[in-house]
Coordinates of C-alpha atoms in Angstrom, one line a residue:
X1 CA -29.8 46.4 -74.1
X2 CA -31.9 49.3 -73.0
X3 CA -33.7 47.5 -70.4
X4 CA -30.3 45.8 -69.5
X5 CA -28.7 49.1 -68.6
X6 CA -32.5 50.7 -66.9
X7 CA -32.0 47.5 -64.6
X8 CA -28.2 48.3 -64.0
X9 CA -28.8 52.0 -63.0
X10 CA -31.5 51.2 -60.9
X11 CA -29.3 48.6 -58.8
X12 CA -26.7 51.0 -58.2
X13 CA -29.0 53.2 -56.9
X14 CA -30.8 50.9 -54.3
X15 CA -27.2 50.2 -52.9
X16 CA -26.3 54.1 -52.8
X17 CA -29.4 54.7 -51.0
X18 CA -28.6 52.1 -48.1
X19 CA -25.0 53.7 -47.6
X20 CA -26.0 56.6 -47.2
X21 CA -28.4 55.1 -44.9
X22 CA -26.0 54.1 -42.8
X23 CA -23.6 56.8 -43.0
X24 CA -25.5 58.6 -39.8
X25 CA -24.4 56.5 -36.9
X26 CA -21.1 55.2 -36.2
X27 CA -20.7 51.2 -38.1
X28 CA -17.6 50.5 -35.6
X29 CA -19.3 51.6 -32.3
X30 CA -20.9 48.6 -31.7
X31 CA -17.9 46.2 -32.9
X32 CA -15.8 47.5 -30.3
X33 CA -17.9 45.7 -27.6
X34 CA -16.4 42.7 -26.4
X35 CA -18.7 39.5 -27.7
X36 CA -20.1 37.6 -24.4
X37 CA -17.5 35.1 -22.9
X38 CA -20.2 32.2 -22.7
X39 CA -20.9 30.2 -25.6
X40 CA -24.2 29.7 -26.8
X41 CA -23.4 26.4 -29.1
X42 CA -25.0 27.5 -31.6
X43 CA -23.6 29.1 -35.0
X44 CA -22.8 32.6 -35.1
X45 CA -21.7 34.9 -37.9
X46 CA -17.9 35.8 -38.0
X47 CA -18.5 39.4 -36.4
X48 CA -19.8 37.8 -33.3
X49 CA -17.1 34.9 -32.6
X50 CA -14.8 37.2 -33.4
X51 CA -12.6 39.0 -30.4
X52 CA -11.8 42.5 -30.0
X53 CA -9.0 43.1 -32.4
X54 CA -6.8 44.6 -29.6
X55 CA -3.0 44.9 -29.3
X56 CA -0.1 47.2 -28.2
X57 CA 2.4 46.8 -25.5
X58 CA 1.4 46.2 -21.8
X59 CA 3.7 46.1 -18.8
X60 CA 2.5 44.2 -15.7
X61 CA 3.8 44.6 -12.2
X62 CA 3.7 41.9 -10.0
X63 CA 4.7 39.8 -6.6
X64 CA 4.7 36.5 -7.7
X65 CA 8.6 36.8 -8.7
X66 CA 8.8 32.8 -9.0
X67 CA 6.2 32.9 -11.5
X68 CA 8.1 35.2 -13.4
X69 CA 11.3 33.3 -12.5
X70 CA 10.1 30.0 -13.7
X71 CA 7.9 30.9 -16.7
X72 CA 4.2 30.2 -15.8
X73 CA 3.4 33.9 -16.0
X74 CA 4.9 33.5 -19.9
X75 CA 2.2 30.5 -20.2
X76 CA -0.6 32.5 -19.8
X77 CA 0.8 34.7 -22.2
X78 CA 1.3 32.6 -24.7
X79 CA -3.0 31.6 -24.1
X80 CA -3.8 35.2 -23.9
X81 CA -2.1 35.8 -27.8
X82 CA -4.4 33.0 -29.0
X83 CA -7.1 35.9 -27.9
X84 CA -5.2 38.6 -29.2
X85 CA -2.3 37.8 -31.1
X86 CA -1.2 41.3 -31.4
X87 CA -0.9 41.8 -27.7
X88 CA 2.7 41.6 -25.9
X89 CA 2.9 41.4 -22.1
X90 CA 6.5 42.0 -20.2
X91 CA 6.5 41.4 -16.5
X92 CA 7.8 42.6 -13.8
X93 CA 8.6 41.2 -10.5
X94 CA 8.8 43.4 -7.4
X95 CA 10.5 41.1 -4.5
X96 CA 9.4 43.8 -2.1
X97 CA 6.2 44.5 -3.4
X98 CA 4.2 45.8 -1.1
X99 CA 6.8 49.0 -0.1
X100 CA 8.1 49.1 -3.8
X101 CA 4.4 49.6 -5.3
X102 CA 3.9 52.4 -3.0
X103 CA 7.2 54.5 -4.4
X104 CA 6.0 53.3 -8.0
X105 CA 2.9 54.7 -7.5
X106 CA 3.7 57.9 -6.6
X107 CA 6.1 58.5 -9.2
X108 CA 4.1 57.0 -12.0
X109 CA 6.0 53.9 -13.1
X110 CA 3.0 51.6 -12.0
X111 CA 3.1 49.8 -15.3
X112 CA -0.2 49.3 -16.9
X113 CA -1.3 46.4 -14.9
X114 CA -0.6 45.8 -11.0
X115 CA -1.6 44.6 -7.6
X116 CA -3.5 46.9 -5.6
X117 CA -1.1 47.6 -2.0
X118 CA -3.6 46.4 0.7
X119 CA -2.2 49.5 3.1
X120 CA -3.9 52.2 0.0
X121 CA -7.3 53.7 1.8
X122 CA -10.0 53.2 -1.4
X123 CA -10.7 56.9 -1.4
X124 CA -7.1 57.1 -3.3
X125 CA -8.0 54.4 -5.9
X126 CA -9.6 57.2 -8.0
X127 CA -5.5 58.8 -8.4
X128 CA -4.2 55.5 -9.5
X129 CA -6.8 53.0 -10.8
X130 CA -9.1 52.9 -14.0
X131 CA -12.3 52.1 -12.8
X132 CA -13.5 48.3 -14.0
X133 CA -16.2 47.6 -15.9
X134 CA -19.2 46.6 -13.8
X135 CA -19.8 43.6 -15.7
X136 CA -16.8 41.9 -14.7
X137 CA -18.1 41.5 -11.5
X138 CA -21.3 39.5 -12.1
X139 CA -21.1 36.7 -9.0
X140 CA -17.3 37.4 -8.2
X141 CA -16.6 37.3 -4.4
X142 CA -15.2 40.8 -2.8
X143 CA -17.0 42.5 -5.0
X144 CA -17.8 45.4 -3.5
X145 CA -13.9 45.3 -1.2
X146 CA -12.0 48.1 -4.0
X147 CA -15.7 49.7 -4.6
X148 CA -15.6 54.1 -4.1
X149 CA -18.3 56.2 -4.9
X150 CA -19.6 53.4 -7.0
X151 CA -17.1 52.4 -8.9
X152 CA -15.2 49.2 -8.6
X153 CA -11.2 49.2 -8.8
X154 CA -9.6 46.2 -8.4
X155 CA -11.1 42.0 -8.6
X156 CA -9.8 39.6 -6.4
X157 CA -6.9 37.2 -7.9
X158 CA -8.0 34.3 -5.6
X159 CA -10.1 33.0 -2.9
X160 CA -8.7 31.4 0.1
X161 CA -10.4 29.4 3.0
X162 CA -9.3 27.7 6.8
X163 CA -9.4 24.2 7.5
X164 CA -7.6 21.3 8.2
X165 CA -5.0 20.2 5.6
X166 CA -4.2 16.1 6.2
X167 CA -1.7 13.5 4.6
X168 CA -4.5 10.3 4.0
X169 CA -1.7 7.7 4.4
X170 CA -0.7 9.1 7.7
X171 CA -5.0 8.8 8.5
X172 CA -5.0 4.9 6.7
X173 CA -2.2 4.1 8.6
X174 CA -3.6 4.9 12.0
X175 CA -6.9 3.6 11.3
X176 CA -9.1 6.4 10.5
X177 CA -11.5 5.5 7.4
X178 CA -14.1 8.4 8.1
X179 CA -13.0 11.9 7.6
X180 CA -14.1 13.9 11.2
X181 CA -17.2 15.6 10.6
X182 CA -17.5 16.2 14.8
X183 CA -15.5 17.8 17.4
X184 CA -15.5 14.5 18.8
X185 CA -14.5 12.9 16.1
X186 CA -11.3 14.6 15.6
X187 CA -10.1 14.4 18.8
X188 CA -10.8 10.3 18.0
X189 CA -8.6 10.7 15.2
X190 CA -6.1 12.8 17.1
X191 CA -5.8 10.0 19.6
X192 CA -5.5 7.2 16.5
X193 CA -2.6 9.3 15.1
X194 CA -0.5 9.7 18.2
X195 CA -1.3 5.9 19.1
X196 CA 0.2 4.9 15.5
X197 CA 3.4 7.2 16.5
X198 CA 2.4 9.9 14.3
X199 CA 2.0 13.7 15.2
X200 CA -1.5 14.2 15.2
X201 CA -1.7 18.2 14.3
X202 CA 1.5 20.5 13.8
X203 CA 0.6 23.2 15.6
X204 CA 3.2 25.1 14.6
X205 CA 3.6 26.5 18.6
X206 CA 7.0 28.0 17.9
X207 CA 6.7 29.6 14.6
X208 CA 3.5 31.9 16.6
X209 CA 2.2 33.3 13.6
X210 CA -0.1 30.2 13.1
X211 CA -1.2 30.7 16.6
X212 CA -3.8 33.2 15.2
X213 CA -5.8 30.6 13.8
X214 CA -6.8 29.4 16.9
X215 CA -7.8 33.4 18.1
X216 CA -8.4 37.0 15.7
X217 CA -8.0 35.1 12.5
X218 CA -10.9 32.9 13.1
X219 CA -13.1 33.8 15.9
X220 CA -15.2 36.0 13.4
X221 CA -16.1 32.6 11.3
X222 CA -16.9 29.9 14.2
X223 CA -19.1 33.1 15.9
X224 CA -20.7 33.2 11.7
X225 CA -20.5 37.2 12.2
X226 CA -17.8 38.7 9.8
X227 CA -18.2 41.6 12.1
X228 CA -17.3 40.0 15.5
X229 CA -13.9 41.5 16.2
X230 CA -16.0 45.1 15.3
X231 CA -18.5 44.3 17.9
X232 CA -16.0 43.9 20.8
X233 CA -15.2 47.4 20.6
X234 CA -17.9 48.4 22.5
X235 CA -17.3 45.5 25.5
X236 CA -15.0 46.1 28.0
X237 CA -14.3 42.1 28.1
X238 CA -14.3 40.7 24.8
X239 CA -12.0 38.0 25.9
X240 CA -14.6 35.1 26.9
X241 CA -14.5 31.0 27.6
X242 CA -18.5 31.0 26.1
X243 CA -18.1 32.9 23.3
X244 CA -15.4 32.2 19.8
X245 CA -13.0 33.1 21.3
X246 CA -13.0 30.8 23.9
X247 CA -14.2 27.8 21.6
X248 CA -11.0 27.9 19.5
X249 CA -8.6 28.5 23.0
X250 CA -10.1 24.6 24.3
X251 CA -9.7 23.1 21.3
X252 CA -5.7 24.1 21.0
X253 CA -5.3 23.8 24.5
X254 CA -7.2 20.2 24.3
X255 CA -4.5 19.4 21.9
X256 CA -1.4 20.6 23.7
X257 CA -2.7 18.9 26.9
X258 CA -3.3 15.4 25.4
X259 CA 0.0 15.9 23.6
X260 CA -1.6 15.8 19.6
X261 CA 1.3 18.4 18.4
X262 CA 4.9 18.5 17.8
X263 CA 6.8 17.7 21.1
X264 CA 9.3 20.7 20.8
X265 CA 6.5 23.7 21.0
X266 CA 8.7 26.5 21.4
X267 CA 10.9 26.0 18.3
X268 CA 10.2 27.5 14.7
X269 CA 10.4 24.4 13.1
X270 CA 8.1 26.0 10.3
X271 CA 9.9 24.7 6.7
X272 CA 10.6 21.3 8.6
X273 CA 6.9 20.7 9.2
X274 CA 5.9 20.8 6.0
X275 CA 8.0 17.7 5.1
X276 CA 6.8 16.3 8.2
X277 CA 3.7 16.6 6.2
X278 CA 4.8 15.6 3.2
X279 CA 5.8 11.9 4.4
X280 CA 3.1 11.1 6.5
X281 CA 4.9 11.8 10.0
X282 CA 2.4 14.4 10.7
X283 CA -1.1 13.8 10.3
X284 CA -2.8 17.3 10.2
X285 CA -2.3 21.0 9.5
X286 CA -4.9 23.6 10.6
X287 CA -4.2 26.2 8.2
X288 CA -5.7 27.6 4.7
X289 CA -5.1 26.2 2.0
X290 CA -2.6 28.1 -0.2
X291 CA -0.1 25.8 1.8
X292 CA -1.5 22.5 0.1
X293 CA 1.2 23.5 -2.4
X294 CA 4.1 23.9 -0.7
X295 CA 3.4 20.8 1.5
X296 CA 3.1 19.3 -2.5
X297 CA 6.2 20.9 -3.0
X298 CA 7.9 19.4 0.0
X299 CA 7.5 16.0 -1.6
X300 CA 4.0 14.5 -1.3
X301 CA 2.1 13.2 -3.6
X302 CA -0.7 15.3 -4.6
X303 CA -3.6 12.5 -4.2
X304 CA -2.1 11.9 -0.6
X305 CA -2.8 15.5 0.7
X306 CA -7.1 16.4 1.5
X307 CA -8.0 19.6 2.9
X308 CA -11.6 19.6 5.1
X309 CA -13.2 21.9 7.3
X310 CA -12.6 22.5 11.1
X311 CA -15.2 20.5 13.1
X312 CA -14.9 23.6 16.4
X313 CA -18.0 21.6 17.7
X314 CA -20.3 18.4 17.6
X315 CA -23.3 20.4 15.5
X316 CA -22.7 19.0 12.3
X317 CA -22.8 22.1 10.1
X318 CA -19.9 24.3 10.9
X319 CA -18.7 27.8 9.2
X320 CA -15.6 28.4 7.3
X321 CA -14.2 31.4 6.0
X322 CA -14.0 33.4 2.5
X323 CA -10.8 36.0 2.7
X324 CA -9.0 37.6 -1.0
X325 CA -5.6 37.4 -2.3
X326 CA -4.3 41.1 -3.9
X327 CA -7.1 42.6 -6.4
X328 CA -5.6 43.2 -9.7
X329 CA -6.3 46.5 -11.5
X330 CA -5.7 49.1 -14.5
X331 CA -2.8 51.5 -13.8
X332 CA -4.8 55.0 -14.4
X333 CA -1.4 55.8 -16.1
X334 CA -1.9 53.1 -18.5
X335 CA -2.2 54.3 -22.4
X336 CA -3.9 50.9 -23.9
X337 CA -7.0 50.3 -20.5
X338 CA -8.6 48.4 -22.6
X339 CA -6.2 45.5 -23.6
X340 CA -5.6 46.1 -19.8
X341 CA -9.0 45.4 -19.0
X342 CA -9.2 42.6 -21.4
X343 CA -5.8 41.2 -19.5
X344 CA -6.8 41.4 -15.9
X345 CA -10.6 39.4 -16.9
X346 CA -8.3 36.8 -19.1
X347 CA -6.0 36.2 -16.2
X348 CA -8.7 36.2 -13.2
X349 CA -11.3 33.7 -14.9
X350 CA -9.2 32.0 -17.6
X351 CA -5.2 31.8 -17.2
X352 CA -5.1 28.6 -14.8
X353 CA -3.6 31.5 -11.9
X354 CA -5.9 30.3 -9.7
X355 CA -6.0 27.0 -9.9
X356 CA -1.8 26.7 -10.6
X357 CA -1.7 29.2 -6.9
X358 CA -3.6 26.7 -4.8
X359 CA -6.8 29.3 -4.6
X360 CA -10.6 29.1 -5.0
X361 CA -12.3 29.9 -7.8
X362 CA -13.2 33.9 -7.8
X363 CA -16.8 33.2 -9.4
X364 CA -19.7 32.2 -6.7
X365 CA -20.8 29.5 -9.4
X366 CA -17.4 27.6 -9.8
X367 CA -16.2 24.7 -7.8
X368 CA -12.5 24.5 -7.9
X369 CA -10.9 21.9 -10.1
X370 CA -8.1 21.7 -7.5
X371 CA -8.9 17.9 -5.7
X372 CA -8.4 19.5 -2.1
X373 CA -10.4 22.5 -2.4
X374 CA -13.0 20.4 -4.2
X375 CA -13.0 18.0 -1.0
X376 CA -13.4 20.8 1.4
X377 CA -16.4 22.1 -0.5
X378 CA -18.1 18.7 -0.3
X379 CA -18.7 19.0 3.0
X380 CA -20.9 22.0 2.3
X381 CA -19.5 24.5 4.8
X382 CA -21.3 27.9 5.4
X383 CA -18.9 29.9 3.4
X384 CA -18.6 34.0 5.1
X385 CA -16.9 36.5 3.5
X386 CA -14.7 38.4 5.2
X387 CA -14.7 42.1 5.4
X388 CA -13.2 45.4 7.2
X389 CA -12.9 45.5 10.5
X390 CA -13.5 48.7 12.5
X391 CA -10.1 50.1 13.1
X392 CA -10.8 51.0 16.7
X393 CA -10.6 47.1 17.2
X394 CA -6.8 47.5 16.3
X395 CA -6.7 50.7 18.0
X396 CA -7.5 49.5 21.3
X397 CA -5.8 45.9 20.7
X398 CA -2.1 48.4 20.1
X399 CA -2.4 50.0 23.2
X400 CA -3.0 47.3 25.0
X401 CA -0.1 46.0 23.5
X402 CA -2.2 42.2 23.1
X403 CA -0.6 41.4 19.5
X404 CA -3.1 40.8 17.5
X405 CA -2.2 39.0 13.9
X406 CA 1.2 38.1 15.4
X407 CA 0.0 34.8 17.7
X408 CA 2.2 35.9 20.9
X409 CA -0.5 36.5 23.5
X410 CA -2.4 33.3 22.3
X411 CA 0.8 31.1 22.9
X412 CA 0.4 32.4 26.5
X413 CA -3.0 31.2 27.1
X414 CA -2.8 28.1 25.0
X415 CA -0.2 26.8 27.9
X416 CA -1.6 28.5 30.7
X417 CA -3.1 26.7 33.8
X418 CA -6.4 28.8 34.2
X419 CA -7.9 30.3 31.2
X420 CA -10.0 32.1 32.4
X421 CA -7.5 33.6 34.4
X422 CA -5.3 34.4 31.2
X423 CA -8.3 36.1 29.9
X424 CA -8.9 38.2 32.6
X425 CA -5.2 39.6 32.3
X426 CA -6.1 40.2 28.6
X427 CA -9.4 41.7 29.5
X428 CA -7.7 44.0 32.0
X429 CA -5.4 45.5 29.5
X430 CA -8.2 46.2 26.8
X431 CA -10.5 48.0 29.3
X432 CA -7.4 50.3 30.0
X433 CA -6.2 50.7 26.6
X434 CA -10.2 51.5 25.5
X435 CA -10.2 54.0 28.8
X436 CA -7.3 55.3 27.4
X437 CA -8.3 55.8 24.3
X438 CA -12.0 57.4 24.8
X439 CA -13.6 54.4 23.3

């Protein structure tokens, strides 16, 4: 009995002696860590496959008012409580978001979660946004776009890319089995298209905003310099037949003349194109592809729409662009950041918001499960990123009143009868307005 009780003393205390142990450094420090996303596939002990036990209220301001409208945003809820079930998410959806977010801001009523307004300079993020952690950001594109004095603000919500969108059935039924991979070879397909009584490309002419995909919005790509529009601040002629510029003018103006576009140029016929598209009158789009939805939406079958880059020469490999959606960030105002945090990773790499938006995947790693985007990537384009472009560019394009972004002055030279002509004219206007200016 003795030795029973000697044996029962000394037990108690061995396990005194490891508490106390312990007692010097904080036990919950390291559980509030979130575990690695990844899984490993092999067996772990409960406190490692567990998550964060985080909850609390968050509100979320947003732009996508039709998600709200017709519950998708609520299904990616509904995925995020099987993460943390103590976690409630109420949206809101700003129909004017860009100017509303602004007021918001500056009043404080910013929610906890929110778009970051694309007309905020980054050296104000630090009075809005919680800074992200740095982790998050491991092979994201635009990683660096919301960075300030080191610290990163706001993660793209989607990728988006240029190319040419095309209904297949309008392509089977004029004969085209090969998808271009040449300059010459869509022009060949153009002319198979028109001969089977189907608009080759809908230019879009009248609507003029898509008329900047054949100048600003995608000379910097087909040059491969993200930094092209930058350069021509320091020429007094940026406006050349030789040089991107003038690569993407004779390809749309190669089009007009052969007649491969809608016949009635000089009419917005913008929301009846896109069931044009849908049925197979019009073979091909040039645009990016967040409109491969709406042209879905417009009544085509998804299988019947591909998406593939724009062959601007006969050199085989050809460029094609990398631009953001609105980066997504923590309201500085916010009382739960982390569950904030943990919301904004959950609904960038894991909600289907991507994917369900028509957008490339955010990760460098990830092809997109979206059939279109997947086909456009086959033809292994050189992806560029874009990035800033020096605002005397814009500076000198304002006072020269040449509209850059809005597609007017390249409607003008698209029809004209000398293009180099029509370049000079622009040319002339930008040396003045850079005079003007000191630049």
């Amino acid at each position: 009995m003795k030795k029973r009780l000697t044996m029962m003393l000394l037990l108690l205390f061995a396990v005194a002696s490891i508490l106390a142990a312990c007692g010097g450094s904080n036990a919950n420090e390291g559980e509030s860590e979130a575990p690695p996303s990844g899984n490993t596939g092999g067996e772990t002990t409960p406190e490692k496959s567990e998550e964060p036990k985080l909850g609390g209220k968050l509100k979320v301001l947003t732009h996508r008012t039709d998600l709200v409208n017709d519950g998708t945003l609520d299904k990616y809820v509904d995925a995020f409580k099987a993460k943390y079930p103590d976690a409630e998410i109420e949206f809101e959806g700003l129909t004017n978001y860009a100017q509303d977010i602004q007021v918001r801001l500056t009043t404080g009523e910013a929610g906890d979660v929110l778009m970051i307004p694309s007309g905020l300079a980054t050296s104000e993020y630090p009075n809005y946004f919680d800074p992200l952690p740095d982790e998050m950001f491991e092979d994201v594109y635009f990683a660096d776009n919301t960075l300030f004095e080191d610290k990163r603000y706001g993660i793209s919500t989607g990728v988006n890319t240029q190319g040419i969108v095309y209904n297949k059935k309008a392509f089977e039924a004029a004969g085209i089995d090969k998808i271009p991979a040449s300059l010459d070879e869509l022009y060949a397909a153009a002319e198979k298209l028109k001969a089977a009584d189907i608009i080759p490309l809908y230019m879009n002419f009248g609507a003029q905003w898509t008329m900047g995909n054949w100048a600003d919005n995608s000379a910097w790509y087909v040059a491969g310099d993200p930094q092209f529009a930058s350069k021509l601040v320091s020429e007094e002629a940026p406006f050349k037949v030789d040089n991107a510029w003038g690569t993407l003018a004779e390809i749309a103006r190669t089009f007009v003349q052969k007649e491969w576009v809608e016949k009635d140029l000089y009419t917005n016929n913008w929301e009846i194109s896109k069931g044009e598209m849908a049925a197979g009158k019009a073979g091909m789009y040039f645009l990016g592809n967040w409109v491969i939805p709406q042209v879905i939406g417009a009544g085509a079958a998804s299988e019947d729409i591909g998406f593939f880059p724009l062959p601007y020469d006969n050199n085989g490999q050809h460029n094609a662009p990398l631009g953001s959606d609105y980066f997504i960030a923590v309201s500085k105002e916010s009382e739960n950041k982390e569950l904030a945090t943990a919301w904004i990773e959950f609904f960038v790499k894991e909600s289907g918001y991507v994917e369900d938006s028509g957008f490339m995947p955010i990760n460098k790693t990830k092809e997109s499960t979206i059939p279109q985007l997947a086909e456009f990537q086959s033809f292994k384009p050189t992806l560029i990123e874009s990035e800033a472009t020096d605002p005397k560019f814009n500076e000198i394009a304002n006072k020269a009143q040449i509209g850059i972004g809005t597609g007017d002055y390249v409607q003008e030279y698209v029809v004209a009868d000398d293009l180099q002509a029509a370049f000079d004219k622009l040319n002339t206007k930008w040396k003045e307005a850079k005079t003007a200016l000191g630049y």
